[in-house]
XYZ file of C-alpha atoms in Angstrom:
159
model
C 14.240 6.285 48.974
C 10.773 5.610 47.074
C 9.980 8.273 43.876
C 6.477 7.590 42.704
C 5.363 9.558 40.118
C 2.908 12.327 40.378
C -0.423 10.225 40.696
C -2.719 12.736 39.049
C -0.341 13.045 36.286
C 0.039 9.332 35.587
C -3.738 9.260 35.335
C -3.976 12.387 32.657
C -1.288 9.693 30.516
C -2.984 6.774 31.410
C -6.348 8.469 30.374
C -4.867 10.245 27.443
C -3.482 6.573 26.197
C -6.607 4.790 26.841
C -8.851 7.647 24.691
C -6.316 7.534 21.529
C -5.044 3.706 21.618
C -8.512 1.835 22.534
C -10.631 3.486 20.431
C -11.569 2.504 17.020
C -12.502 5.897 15.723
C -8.325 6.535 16.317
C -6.839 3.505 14.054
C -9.370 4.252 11.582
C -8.450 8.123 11.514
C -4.184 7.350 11.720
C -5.339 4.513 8.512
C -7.200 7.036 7.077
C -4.540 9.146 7.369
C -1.894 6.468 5.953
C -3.959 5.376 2.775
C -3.846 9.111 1.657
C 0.020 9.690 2.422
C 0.501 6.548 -0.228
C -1.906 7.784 -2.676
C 0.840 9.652 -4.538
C 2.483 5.883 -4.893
C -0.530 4.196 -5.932
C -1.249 7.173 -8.888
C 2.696 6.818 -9.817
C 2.418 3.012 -10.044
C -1.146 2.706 -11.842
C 0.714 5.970 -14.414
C 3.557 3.233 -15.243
C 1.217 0.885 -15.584
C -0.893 2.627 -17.676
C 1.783 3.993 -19.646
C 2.637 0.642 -21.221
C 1.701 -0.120 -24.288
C -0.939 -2.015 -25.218
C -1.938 -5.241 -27.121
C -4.804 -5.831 -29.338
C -8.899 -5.614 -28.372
C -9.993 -9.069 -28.211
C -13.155 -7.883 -26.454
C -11.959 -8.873 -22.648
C -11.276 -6.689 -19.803
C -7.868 -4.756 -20.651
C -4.847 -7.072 -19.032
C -3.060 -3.207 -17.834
C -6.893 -1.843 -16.571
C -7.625 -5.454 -14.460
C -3.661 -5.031 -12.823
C -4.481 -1.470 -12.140
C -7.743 -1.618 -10.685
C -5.720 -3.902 -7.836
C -2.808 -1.743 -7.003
C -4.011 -0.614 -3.215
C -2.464 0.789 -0.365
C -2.915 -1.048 2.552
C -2.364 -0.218 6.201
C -2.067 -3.107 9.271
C -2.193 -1.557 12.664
C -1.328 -4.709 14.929
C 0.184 -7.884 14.933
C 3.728 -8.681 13.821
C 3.090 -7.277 10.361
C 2.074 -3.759 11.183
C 2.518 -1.132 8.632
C 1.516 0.655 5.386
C 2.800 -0.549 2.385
C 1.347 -0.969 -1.252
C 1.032 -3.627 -3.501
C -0.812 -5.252 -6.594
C -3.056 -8.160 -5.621
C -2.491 -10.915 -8.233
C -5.538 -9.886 -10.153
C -7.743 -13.206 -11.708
C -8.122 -12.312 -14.890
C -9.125 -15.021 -17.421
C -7.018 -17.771 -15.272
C -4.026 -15.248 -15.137
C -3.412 -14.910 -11.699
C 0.526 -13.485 -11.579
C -0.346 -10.735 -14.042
C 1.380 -8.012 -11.840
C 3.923 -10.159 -10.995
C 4.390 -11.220 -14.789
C 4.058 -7.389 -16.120
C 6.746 -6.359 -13.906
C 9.588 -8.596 -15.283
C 11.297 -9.369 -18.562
C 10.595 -13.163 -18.533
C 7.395 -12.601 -20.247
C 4.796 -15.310 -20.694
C 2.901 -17.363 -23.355
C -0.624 -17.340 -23.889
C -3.108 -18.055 -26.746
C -4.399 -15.396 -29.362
C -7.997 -15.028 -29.160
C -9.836 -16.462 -31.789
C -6.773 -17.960 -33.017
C -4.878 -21.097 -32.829
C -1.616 -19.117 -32.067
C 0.139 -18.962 -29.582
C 2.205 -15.960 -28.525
C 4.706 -14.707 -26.577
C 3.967 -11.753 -24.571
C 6.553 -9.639 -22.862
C 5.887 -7.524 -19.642
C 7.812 -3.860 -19.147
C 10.407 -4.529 -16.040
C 10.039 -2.011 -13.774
C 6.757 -0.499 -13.851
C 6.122 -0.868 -10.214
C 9.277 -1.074 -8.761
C 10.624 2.002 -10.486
C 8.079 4.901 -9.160
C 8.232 3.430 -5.561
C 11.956 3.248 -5.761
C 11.906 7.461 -6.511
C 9.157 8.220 -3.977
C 10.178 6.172 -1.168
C 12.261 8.915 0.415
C 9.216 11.405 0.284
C 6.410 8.922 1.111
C 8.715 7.471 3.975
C 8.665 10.728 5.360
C 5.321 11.384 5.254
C 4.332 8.575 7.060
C 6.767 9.378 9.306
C 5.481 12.782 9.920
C 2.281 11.176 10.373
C 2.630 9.273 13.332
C 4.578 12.078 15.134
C 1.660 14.325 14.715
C 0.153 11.100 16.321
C 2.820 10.818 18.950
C 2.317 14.795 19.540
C -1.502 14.256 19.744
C -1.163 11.935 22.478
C 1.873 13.647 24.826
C -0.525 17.120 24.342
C -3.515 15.342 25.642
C -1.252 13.860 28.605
């Protein structure tokens, strides 16, 4: 005994798949989509940041402003890698390339004082990105979850 599926129903799901999963327009909607489920993440993380106190004006771009400005969300549709996730590019700021890196531990770094021949210890505030992801990951988890269902949903209606 042979069961085939129904053929004109295959082809509404095969057509249904091809519209949503070939087209451009739809991984650029579903990252769309993604960057602005994260965006409560990326506000918490740049308010820690923010938050810390700061050092002395020595005329240069702000050390906490420079980290900041490279806290992202990013989203990866294919490949191995595929996901949403957010992170601080290591931001080069006057040869300091591990500044987020740096900020977010205790081990602190040394550095010269501008316009000084001192040199200084500086310390960073463990925590500051780690901490506000750790309390939102249940509720931006979820979102992204509910995200690709309505996704999932969009597809199975058009099938």
């Amino acid at each position: 005994m042979v069961i085939e599926p129904d053929h004109r129903s295959f082809n509404r799901v095969a057509r249904a798949l091809d519209e949503e999963s070939g087209g451009d327009l739809w991984r650029a909607e579903l990252a769309t989509e993604l960057h602005a489920v994260l965006e409560p993440g990326v506000s918490a993380v740049r308010g820690a940041l923010m938050g810390m106190a700061s050092g002395l004006d020595d005329g240069h771009e702000p050390l906490r402003q420079a980290v900041a400005g490279g806290v992202e969300s990013t989203v990866r549709l294919d490949g191995k890698r595929a996901g949403a996730r957010i992170r601080a590019k290591k931001t080069q700021l006057r040869g300091f390339a591990n500044a987020p890196k740096r900020l977010n531990s205790r081990r602190g770094w040394r550095h010269p004082v501008h316009g000084a021949d001192v040199w200084v210890t500086q310390q960073g505030q463990a925590g500051w990105f780690d901490d506000p992801l750790r309390r939102l990951r249940p509720r931006l988890r979820a979102a992204a979850v509910r995200t690709l269902d309505n996704r999932a949903r969009r597809i199975s209606r058009r099938a």
